[in-house]
Amino acid sequence: MLSSQSDRAGFLPLAQLPSLLAQLRERGYQCLGPTVEQGAIVMREIEPPEDLPRGIQAEQTPGRYRLTSDPLNRYFAWSSGPQAIKPHTFAPKESLWRVERDETGSLQFAAVHPPVVRQAIIGVRACDLAALALQDAHFLREGRRDAHYAQRRDHLFLIAVQCAQPASTCFCASTGDGPTPTAGYDLALAELADGFVAVAGSDQGQAVLDDLNLAWATSQQIEAARQQGASAAAAQTRSLPGRHLRDSLMSRLEHPRWDEVAARCLACGNCTAVCPTCFCHAEADTPALDGAASEHERIWDSCFGEAHGHLHGFNVRADIRGRYRQWLTHKLATWHDQFGRSGCVGCGRCIAWCPVGIDLTEEVAALTEGQP
Amino acid sequence: MSLQTAHPGKPRVAVHKFSSCDGCQLSFLNLGEALLTLAERIDLVHFAEAGPLDPDTGVDVAFVEGSVSTPEDLERIQHIRAHSGLLIAIGACATSGGIQGLRNQAKGAEWVAQIYSHPEAIASLERSTPISSHVKVDFELWGCPVSGPQMLAVVNARLLGVAPRDNVDKVCTECKRQGYPCVMVTHGIACMGQVTRAGCGALCPSLGRDCYGCYGPAENANTDALAMQFGHLGLTPEAIVRRFQSINSQAPVFLAAANKLRTGSHD
């Protein structure tokens, strides 16, 4: 059983995977799924004939990501790619509004809305769903609903796939966010040798499952999926302490480890860009060359950048030490105050995609050493 | 604040060339239609690549391409400074001394004697230096070459009466916004993006290539940490020095990184 919310699981034979995508297209969804691009698994549109990459694993260690082959020839053996769902909900760059001067010379402001695109994403991981829930908490919070995020979020259909082959950088079991999806999906799949145990997590998901006319999954298949999840959790070698880290970290703001990590950190901001929960952005105006209009844009920003810490006349985080400390303490400590939980879902992207391989779990262990 | 020209009358703009390959001027020319739109709002009084020639006239904005590399350059840059409102250095040559700055680390006079039959006909300064080493520069646009949109944004800011926006962040920020998987992490190639200033739109990584630092050092460029990682990727110390000693070899941050490696003081 994949989910406590669902009591009936179907079984989707491997050969029927294209019909699942066809069902979604019929419902007007653009289907995004794993695609190999520049040596990594990225989410791109899949068009018929559906040639999802098969037999690919992603070997990940600090600062290193390599595609390798999966001896079991599975479709979803690649753990996680360089990005979660984030770019599909929180756009890396988009216009929010535009201003034009009309014939009378007065300024006319108009909201710019992204085009409505119904997107289905296949291959979403449990950690990605946990991260999406945190992004929702930020962008869709009561009274401050972000129209651009909301429009894309409302038209998203998510097909989660259990992570059976975590990377060495994964630690979702310790944060309680994986490797088996438990909430936040429309459909959840667990890949077995001959097909997928499939459960619905929403009415739309159930409707898709119903139309596929699947046989029920057998109790052996359901047990195999459960076992697979348990083994994937047990295989994880990294972890974050299960306890609330707020007080430990906030009482160690002058720990020498911050200097030590700052000497290694490039302040490139890659950890924040690949982090599925980071939501910081900058806004800027781009005036048209003829002087008649201007566009107000939002772009991904990072607490590792200079401008992010720039206040009038001074910078609150001029050095790398201050920036790394801000990132880590926000993510793992003050995030609790803001959102009621830690901002880390254990996907390990900040470890794999850090060009110098700084390991968040190692830094936390060093910073909190000797604490109960 | 009006969205229309903050100052009545068209600003007079000049584009000057010093020791350079003309690539930055071409970036400006390659803007095509945008340049025509701009031409209605400015007076391009001197721009050799495009036609107009009037190098000595006073202007509101002077773009300066190229490094100071000859005795004549020394005098000319002073004249331009004295006759320009804003002076904007464009490109690697004007901001750091350019590729020709590599000669600053060599015995230039000996080379000239070896190559030319009449070395006395060559009037070159011993060092190639950026414009800011000689006169006050109001704004620097880095890159080899600079991007056309960057130049437009600077002119547009001037037309609107605001300060041009600077971007001192790393190339990585642009790479990630465009969804390019990191070439260093996926292929183990020595990418300079983590210490290089943004502005190119991550052109090289978009083609699966490593950034070679043509936009010069970003702020808080941790060259020590990057050099160490290059070593872990298998580069020899000499190869790491060459990564920093390229288009912007004389930019102080890259020069210091290279010198540290040369003297072996890197730990």
XYZ file of C-alpha atoms in Angstrom:
639
model
C 0.000 0.000 0.000
C 1.494 3.334 -0.975
C -0.816 5.616 0.843
C -2.987 5.648 3.891
C -5.506 7.717 1.950
C -6.050 5.122 -0.698
C -7.458 1.711 -0.047
C -7.465 0.271 -3.528
C -4.421 -0.162 -5.700
C -4.431 -1.041 -9.366
C -1.671 -2.654 -11.382
C -0.422 -0.916 -14.526
C 1.558 -3.351 -16.696
C 4.722 -1.850 -18.247
C 3.213 -2.072 -21.722
C 0.339 0.137 -20.604
C 2.501 3.065 -19.506
C 1.831 4.879 -22.825
C -1.938 4.583 -22.254
C -1.567 6.424 -18.961
C 0.103 9.307 -20.793
C -2.487 9.104 -23.564
C -5.259 9.392 -20.944
C -3.666 12.545 -19.616
C -3.273 14.059 -23.068
C -6.921 13.354 -23.776
C -7.732 15.338 -20.662
C -5.779 18.258 -22.078
C -2.541 17.835 -20.173
C 0.887 18.487 -21.567
C 2.925 15.523 -20.287
C 6.327 16.174 -18.750
C 8.610 13.348 -17.798
C 12.202 12.251 -17.384
C 14.424 13.066 -20.354
C 18.171 12.816 -20.674
C 19.671 16.211 -21.411
C 23.327 17.220 -21.056
C 24.086 14.175 -18.943
C 21.241 14.578 -16.465
C 17.609 13.571 -16.003
C 15.449 16.650 -16.540
C 11.683 17.016 -16.856
C 10.711 17.817 -20.436
C 7.623 17.354 -22.562
C 7.156 13.766 -23.742
C 5.422 13.374 -27.074
C 4.095 10.172 -28.575
C 5.598 7.686 -29.213
C 6.465 7.760 -25.562
C 10.095 6.800 -25.386
C 10.760 7.347 -21.716
C 14.400 6.617 -20.955
C 14.797 3.185 -19.445
C 17.557 1.542 -17.488
C 19.164 4.742 -16.270
C 20.488 5.367 -12.806
C 21.961 8.564 -11.438
C 25.025 8.053 -9.320
C 25.303 11.025 -6.994
C 28.014 11.957 -4.530
C 28.973 15.393 -3.166
C 29.653 17.633 -6.181
C 29.202 14.824 -8.677
C 26.308 13.463 -10.767
C 26.736 10.735 -13.395
C 24.187 8.752 -15.331
C 24.903 5.038 -15.212
C 22.962 1.997 -16.313
C 20.429 0.170 -14.202
C 20.863 -3.604 -14.340
C 17.116 -4.007 -13.721
C 16.257 -1.792 -16.716
C 13.650 0.226 -14.832
C 12.079 3.493 -15.954
C 12.450 5.340 -12.677
C 15.754 4.182 -11.195
C 17.388 7.615 -11.393
C 16.450 8.923 -7.901
C 16.380 12.687 -8.477
C 17.459 15.080 -11.217
C 18.910 18.589 -10.981
C 15.486 20.127 -10.344
C 12.299 19.107 -8.557
C 8.876 20.547 -9.507
C 9.988 24.078 -8.604
C 10.658 25.495 -12.106
C 7.165 24.386 -13.199
C 5.367 26.262 -10.419
C 7.733 29.059 -9.341
C 9.046 30.248 -12.709
C 12.764 31.117 -12.815
C 11.917 34.309 -14.706
C 8.550 35.867 -15.508
C 6.760 39.160 -15.959
C 4.365 40.145 -13.192
C 3.014 43.355 -14.638
C 3.506 45.867 -17.355
C 2.992 49.600 -17.628
C 2.294 51.536 -20.811
C 1.697 55.157 -21.632
C -1.595 55.645 -23.449
C -2.494 58.340 -26.070
C -3.386 60.840 -23.351
C 0.018 60.399 -21.786
C -1.164 58.706 -18.606
C 0.265 55.435 -17.332
C -1.772 52.253 -17.636
C -0.808 49.310 -15.435
C -1.806 45.792 -16.385
C -1.158 42.422 -14.754
C 0.679 39.938 -16.926
C -0.634 36.397 -16.467
C 1.191 33.310 -17.622
C -0.652 31.293 -20.272
C -2.856 28.572 -18.780
C -1.098 25.262 -19.410
C -2.396 22.050 -17.908
C 0.746 20.102 -17.049
C 1.064 16.503 -15.919
C 4.445 15.535 -14.493
C 5.395 11.873 -14.282
C 8.277 10.856 -12.063
C 7.756 13.192 -9.128
C 9.435 11.985 -5.937
C 8.124 11.940 -2.369
C 10.691 14.607 -1.393
C 9.501 16.779 -4.298
C 5.912 16.547 -3.047
C 6.959 17.476 0.486
C 8.828 20.453 -0.966
C 5.823 21.462 -3.054
C 3.688 21.495 0.088
C 6.192 23.968 1.577
C 6.184 26.116 -1.549
C 2.372 26.088 -1.378
C 2.568 27.259 2.231
C 4.636 30.205 1.061
C 3.047 31.157 -2.262
C -0.573 30.284 -1.473
C -0.741 31.552 2.084
C -3.993 33.025 3.299
C -4.476 36.556 2.068
C -1.191 36.562 0.084
C -1.950 34.153 -2.720
C 0.560 34.540 -5.532
C -1.503 34.636 -8.724
C 1.272 33.411 -11.000
C 2.227 30.468 -8.834
C -1.416 29.626 -8.166
C -2.342 29.535 -11.818
C 0.320 26.961 -12.613
C -0.257 25.011 -9.400
C -3.994 24.741 -10.046
C -3.377 23.129 -13.421
C -0.827 20.569 -12.288
C -1.406 16.823 -12.312
C 1.257 14.976 -10.362
C 2.251 11.365 -10.893
C 4.591 10.417 -8.108
C 6.883 7.430 -8.377
C 8.309 5.683 -5.338
C 12.089 6.047 -5.123
C 13.454 2.501 -5.083
C 17.072 3.447 -5.700
C 18.064 6.448 -3.602
C 21.349 8.193 -4.382
C 24.106 8.321 -1.794
C 23.203 11.985 -1.288
C 19.570 11.225 -0.336
C 18.368 11.452 3.265
C 14.587 11.802 2.951
C 13.995 8.918 5.363
C 15.550 10.982 8.163
C 13.422 14.054 7.419
C 10.286 11.913 7.157
C 9.588 12.935 3.558
C 10.292 9.749 1.581
C 11.155 7.566 -0.202
C 7.531 6.388 -0.651
C 5.003 9.103 -1.537
C 2.239 9.377 1.030
C 0.428 12.613 0.148
C 0.180 15.426 -2.354
C -0.076 13.396 -5.556
C -2.856 12.695 -8.008
C -1.438 9.284 -8.797
C 1.357 7.375 -7.128
C 3.236 4.525 -8.745
C 5.646 1.942 -7.401
C 7.700 0.338 -10.130
C 8.059 -3.450 -10.032
C 9.730 -5.665 -12.649
C 6.626 -6.080 -14.791
C 4.621 -2.955 -14.045
C 3.456 -0.404 -11.521
C 1.338 -0.610 -8.403
C -0.860 2.462 -8.864
C -2.993 4.354 -6.365
C -4.953 7.572 -6.687
C -4.564 10.465 -4.291
C -7.202 12.782 -5.740
C -10.519 12.622 -7.577
C -8.792 13.490 -10.852
C -6.265 10.742 -10.229
C -9.032 8.251 -9.471
C -10.824 9.211 -12.691
C -7.666 8.519 -14.705
C -7.173 5.172 -12.954
C -10.816 4.233 -13.558
C -10.495 4.941 -17.261
C -7.417 2.745 -17.504
C -9.469 -0.278 -16.418
C -6.625 -1.790 -14.447
C -6.722 -5.086 -12.643
C -6.390 -4.808 -8.872
C -2.853 -5.095 -7.606
C -2.342 -8.395 -5.813
C -1.390 -8.476 -2.161
C 2.028 -9.801 -3.226
C 2.544 -6.816 -5.541
C 1.496 -4.392 -2.825
C 3.816 -6.084 -0.355
C 6.685 -5.980 -2.879
C 6.165 -2.216 -3.287
C 6.103 -1.741 0.482
C 9.269 -3.799 0.899
C 10.952 -1.831 -1.858
C 10.231 1.425 -0.044
C 11.495 0.021 3.243
C 14.736 -1.158 1.592
C 15.224 2.222 -0.097
C 14.839 3.957 3.269
C 17.256 1.532 4.908
C 19.807 2.048 2.100
C 20.189 5.752 2.859
C 23.489 6.517 4.526
C 23.124 10.230 5.169
C 20.753 11.768 7.682
C 19.785 14.893 9.537
C 19.058 14.635 13.254
C 15.377 13.874 13.779
C 15.048 16.541 16.453
C 14.141 20.174 16.055
C 17.417 21.970 15.238
C 16.299 25.514 15.842
C 17.832 26.063 19.253
C 21.002 24.086 18.540
C 21.801 26.134 15.456
C 20.687 29.535 16.700
C 22.841 29.160 19.831
C 25.891 28.507 17.637
C 25.891 31.531 15.367
C 29.526 32.231 16.266
C 30.731 28.640 15.860
C 34.152 28.442 14.096
C 32.663 25.952 11.632
C 30.971 28.840 9.795
C 34.415 30.242 8.914
C 35.629 26.836 7.894
C 32.707 26.195 5.529
C 32.960 29.742 4.165
C 36.518 28.975 3.036
C 35.159 26.117 0.900
C 31.897 27.742 -0.266
C 31.901 29.449 -3.689
C 28.768 31.500 -2.894
C 27.527 30.494 -6.338
C 24.000 29.956 -5.048
C 23.592 26.608 -6.792
C 22.341 24.968 -3.571
C 19.524 27.500 -3.353
C 18.592 27.160 -7.036
C 18.334 23.369 -6.866
C 16.698 23.352 -3.433
C 13.036 22.520 -3.999
C 11.888 24.665 -1.074
C 13.969 27.843 -1.606
C 11.670 30.592 -2.827
C 13.715 33.812 -2.764
C 13.426 36.067 -5.753
C 14.306 39.525 -6.980
C 12.125 41.929 -8.911
C 13.321 44.395 -11.511
C 11.943 46.664 -14.194
C 12.951 46.455 -17.814
C 11.980 49.599 -19.672
C 11.331 49.299 -23.401
C 13.787 51.035 -25.665
C 11.229 53.433 -27.095
C 10.447 54.701 -23.606
C 6.737 53.905 -23.949
C 6.436 50.850 -21.725
C 8.116 48.926 -18.939
C 7.932 45.329 -17.769
C 8.176 44.284 -14.116
C 9.924 40.947 -13.840
C 10.512 38.439 -11.081
C 13.582 36.214 -11.225
C 15.020 33.539 -8.940
C 17.436 35.088 -6.511
C 19.671 33.646 -3.838
C 20.796 34.563 -0.336
C 24.301 33.809 -1.668
C 24.176 36.843 -3.985
C 25.396 40.340 -3.183
C 22.198 42.197 -4.018
C 20.069 39.913 -1.853
C 21.686 41.248 1.309
C 21.887 44.808 0.103
C 19.983 47.352 2.169
C 20.194 51.073 1.751
C 23.821 52.016 2.211
C 25.167 48.685 3.437
C 25.065 44.942 3.003
C 23.786 42.766 5.824
C 25.655 39.725 4.512
C 28.800 41.007 2.865
C 30.874 37.852 3.281
C 30.395 34.199 2.391
C 30.292 33.176 6.057
C 27.212 35.323 6.614
C 25.531 33.999 3.481
C 26.076 30.311 4.201
C 24.947 30.838 7.779
C 21.817 32.643 6.621
C 20.939 29.824 4.247
C 21.501 26.987 6.687
C 19.873 28.645 9.690
C 16.860 29.715 7.664
C 16.436 26.300 6.114
C 16.855 24.266 9.283
C 16.112 26.628 12.161
C 13.957 29.698 11.557
C 11.912 27.861 8.915
C 10.181 26.197 11.893
C 8.943 29.614 13.063
C 7.707 30.476 9.593
C 6.188 27.210 8.390
C 5.989 24.881 11.378
C 8.635 22.483 10.143
C 12.181 22.380 8.763
C 12.695 23.593 5.207
C 14.724 20.524 4.251
C 13.028 17.512 2.669
C 16.167 15.382 2.355
C 16.450 15.363 -1.457
C 20.218 15.883 -1.255
C 20.351 18.172 -4.310
C 22.348 20.811 -2.438
C 24.999 18.144 -1.818
C 25.197 16.656 -5.315
C 24.914 19.968 -7.175
C 27.330 21.937 -5.004
C 30.315 22.280 -7.361
C 32.699 21.752 -4.437
C 30.563 19.105 -2.730
C 29.684 20.802 0.548
C 27.526 18.342 2.479
C 24.731 19.921 4.501
C 24.388 16.862 6.748
C 28.111 16.974 7.533
C 27.982 20.708 8.294
C 25.036 20.232 10.634
C 26.790 17.370 12.397
C 29.885 19.539 12.921
C 27.867 22.546 14.065
C 25.753 20.624 16.553
C 28.425 18.220 17.772
C 28.217 17.481 21.451
C 24.665 18.753 21.751
C 21.944 16.486 23.101
C 9.725 60.203 -12.897
C 8.781 60.115 -16.510
C 9.116 57.064 -18.667
C 10.166 59.334 -21.478
C 13.546 60.922 -21.876
C 14.448 62.609 -18.641
C 16.470 65.263 -20.447
C 15.207 67.275 -23.348
C 17.160 66.876 -26.561
C 18.911 63.787 -27.715
C 21.974 62.731 -25.738
C 25.115 62.671 -27.818
C 26.842 59.304 -27.766
C 30.275 58.234 -28.982
C 31.826 54.778 -29.247
C 35.616 54.872 -29.079
C 38.091 52.161 -29.876
C 41.416 51.486 -28.169
C 43.488 48.274 -28.318
C 40.840 45.713 -29.056
C 39.353 43.407 -31.673
C 36.207 45.521 -32.340
C 34.021 42.662 -31.073
C 32.228 44.830 -28.517
C 31.422 47.442 -31.165
C 30.061 44.619 -33.284
C 27.857 43.467 -30.401
C 26.351 46.932 -30.475
C 25.964 46.843 -34.263
C 24.445 43.378 -34.201
C 21.470 44.730 -32.263
C 19.922 45.556 -35.615
C 16.400 46.878 -35.234
C 16.870 47.788 -31.577
C 19.722 50.031 -32.646
C 17.416 51.833 -35.100
C 14.885 52.417 -32.301
C 17.667 53.726 -30.145
C 18.962 55.963 -32.937
C 15.728 57.954 -32.693
C 16.490 58.776 -29.080
C 20.226 59.432 -29.236
C 22.699 61.088 -31.558
C 25.449 58.674 -32.432
C 28.150 61.205 -33.272
C 31.173 58.902 -33.363
C 31.107 55.175 -34.034
C 33.753 54.101 -36.531
C 32.324 50.607 -37.100
C 28.941 52.088 -37.968
C 30.109 55.100 -40.006
C 29.984 58.388 -38.088
C 33.423 59.823 -37.397
C 33.921 62.714 -35.015
C 36.296 61.484 -32.309
C 37.097 64.863 -30.769
C 33.634 66.227 -30.176
C 32.084 66.543 -26.730
C 29.436 63.917 -25.837
C 27.054 63.024 -23.046
C 27.994 59.356 -23.072
C 31.238 57.829 -24.303
C 31.583 54.066 -24.620
C 35.205 53.033 -24.637
C 36.271 49.704 -26.054
C 39.845 48.446 -25.772
C 42.775 48.706 -23.413
C 45.437 51.361 -23.094
C 48.349 49.758 -24.886
C 50.240 52.426 -26.844
C 51.712 55.856 -26.017
C 49.052 57.420 -28.226
C 46.297 55.682 -26.202
C 47.608 57.426 -23.075
C 46.883 60.868 -24.495
C 43.681 59.986 -26.299
C 41.915 58.581 -23.206
C 42.603 61.822 -21.319
C 41.084 63.833 -24.164
C 37.992 61.633 -24.273
C 37.528 61.833 -20.510
C 37.716 65.614 -20.649
C 35.076 65.806 -23.386
C 32.575 63.220 -22.085
C 29.781 63.298 -19.531
C 29.575 59.622 -18.673
C 32.471 57.387 -19.606
C 31.566 53.720 -19.828
C 34.261 51.088 -20.316
C 33.014 48.147 -22.363
C 34.518 44.704 -22.668
C 37.378 42.731 -21.193
C 40.071 44.935 -22.788
C 38.665 48.148 -21.343
C 37.837 46.666 -17.931
C 40.859 44.454 -17.261
C 43.409 44.966 -20.051
C 42.091 42.104 -22.171
C 43.775 39.101 -23.737
C 46.695 41.350 -24.693
C 47.229 41.846 -20.954
C 48.915 38.430 -20.986
C 52.016 40.270 -22.176
C 52.182 42.002 -18.786
C 53.535 38.729 -17.416
C 56.072 38.361 -20.243
C 59.106 40.199 -21.606
C 57.301 42.105 -24.321
C 60.315 43.979 -25.691
C 62.189 40.709 -26.285
C 59.242 39.262 -28.165
C 59.017 42.313 -30.387
C 62.732 42.051 -31.163
C 62.357 38.376 -32.070
C 59.348 38.836 -34.327
C 59.765 42.145 -36.168
C 62.630 43.042 -38.445
C 62.229 46.696 -37.418
C 61.196 46.556 -33.755
C 61.705 50.308 -33.488
C 58.570 50.715 -35.646
C 56.444 49.163 -32.884
C 55.219 51.638 -30.304
C 53.714 49.544 -27.547
C 53.598 50.253 -23.859
C 55.163 47.586 -21.692
C 51.782 46.795 -20.159
C 48.211 46.649 -21.413
C 45.965 48.278 -18.836
C 42.256 48.917 -18.299
C 40.716 52.346 -18.828
C 40.146 52.755 -15.087
C 43.936 52.722 -14.544
C 44.101 56.081 -16.356
C 40.871 58.026 -15.928
C 37.699 57.973 -13.847
C 35.276 55.431 -15.295
C 31.600 55.883 -14.470
C 30.462 52.358 -15.251
C 32.057 49.152 -16.454
C 30.436 46.534 -18.657
C 32.450 43.324 -18.536
C 32.545 40.590 -21.149
C 34.375 39.390 -24.226
C 32.489 40.620 -26.038
C 29.869 42.521 -24.038
C 26.304 41.585 -24.872
C 24.236 43.987 -26.957
C 21.302 43.972 -24.521
C 23.682 45.054 -21.728
C 24.747 48.057 -23.798
C 21.145 48.949 -24.571
C 20.220 48.735 -20.896
C 23.002 51.163 -20.013
C 21.951 53.683 -22.659
C 18.326 53.272 -21.657
C 19.140 53.890 -18.002
C 20.901 57.101 -19.044
C 17.868 58.147 -21.090
C 15.635 57.544 -18.081
C 18.002 59.380 -15.770
C 18.632 56.391 -13.499
C 21.791 54.514 -12.556
C 22.452 51.466 -14.727
C 21.826 48.147 -13.014
C 24.941 46.143 -12.273
C 25.009 42.382 -11.949
C 27.941 41.080 -9.942
C 26.467 37.632 -9.282
C 27.970 34.456 -10.659
C 27.265 32.889 -14.072
C 25.729 29.973 -12.103
C 22.684 32.108 -11.311
C 21.897 32.462 -15.024
C 22.700 28.813 -15.713
C 20.245 27.650 -13.068
C 17.464 30.021 -14.135
C 17.680 28.556 -17.610
C 17.700 24.984 -16.385
C 21.096 23.913 -17.694
C 22.511 21.016 -15.657
C 25.867 22.028 -14.127
C 28.652 20.952 -16.517
C 31.174 20.647 -13.698
C 28.922 18.349 -11.639
C 27.704 16.211 -14.562
C 30.895 16.048 -16.640
C 33.692 16.979 -14.266
C 34.964 19.756 -16.516
C 36.632 22.778 -14.934
C 34.011 25.521 -15.214
C 34.847 29.095 -14.210
C 31.171 30.050 -13.820
C 31.327 29.962 -10.024
C 33.761 32.884 -9.902
C 32.700 34.685 -13.068
C 30.362 37.630 -13.372
C 26.953 37.019 -14.942
C 25.743 38.842 -18.058
C 26.305 36.391 -20.914
C 23.208 34.317 -20.139
C 25.411 31.260 -19.456
C 26.237 30.941 -23.143
C 28.979 28.297 -22.883
C 27.199 26.012 -20.382
C 24.119 26.173 -22.621
C 26.252 24.313 -25.175
C 27.630 21.868 -22.626
C 30.904 23.793 -22.418
C 32.709 25.171 -19.416
C 32.664 28.893 -18.727
C 36.141 30.331 -19.327
C 35.663 33.502 -17.354
C 35.345 36.055 -20.151
C 33.055 38.266 -18.044
C 35.731 38.675 -15.373
C 35.522 38.102 -11.624
C 32.170 38.135 -9.832
C 31.922 39.632 -6.344
C 33.091 37.367 -3.504
C 34.855 35.113 -6.016
C 36.312 32.283 -3.940
C 39.160 31.449 -6.303
C 41.016 29.427 -3.636
C 38.121 27.013 -3.234
C 37.582 26.727 -6.976
C 41.300 26.168 -7.654
C 41.296 23.381 -5.082
C 38.278 21.748 -6.721
C 39.956 22.018 -10.148
C 42.848 20.106 -8.583
C 40.424 17.422 -7.384
C 39.078 17.200 -10.935
C 42.591 16.344 -12.103
C 43.943 19.668 -13.380
C 47.643 20.271 -12.824
C 48.638 23.511 -11.054
C 49.830 24.872 -14.435
C 46.466 24.095 -16.008
C 44.667 25.809 -13.131
C 46.849 28.906 -13.583
C 45.844 28.987 -17.256
C 42.148 28.915 -16.296
C 42.668 32.189 -14.448
C 45.149 33.605 -16.952
C 43.016 34.003 -20.022
C 40.744 36.763 -21.323
C 40.814 38.676 -18.024
C 44.301 37.740 -16.839
C 44.945 41.173 -15.316
C 41.694 41.448 -13.368
C 43.126 41.700 -9.831
C 41.166 38.746 -8.424
C 42.186 36.380 -11.251
C 45.760 37.641 -11.261
C 46.060 37.107 -7.503
C 44.648 33.587 -7.837
C 47.182 32.746 -10.547
C 50.101 34.277 -8.655
C 49.186 32.359 -5.533
C 49.247 29.120 -7.518
C 52.513 30.051 -9.260
C 54.281 30.680 -5.988
C 52.826 27.486 -4.568
C 51.359 29.275 -1.586
C 48.001 27.707 -2.270
C 47.118 25.263 0.456
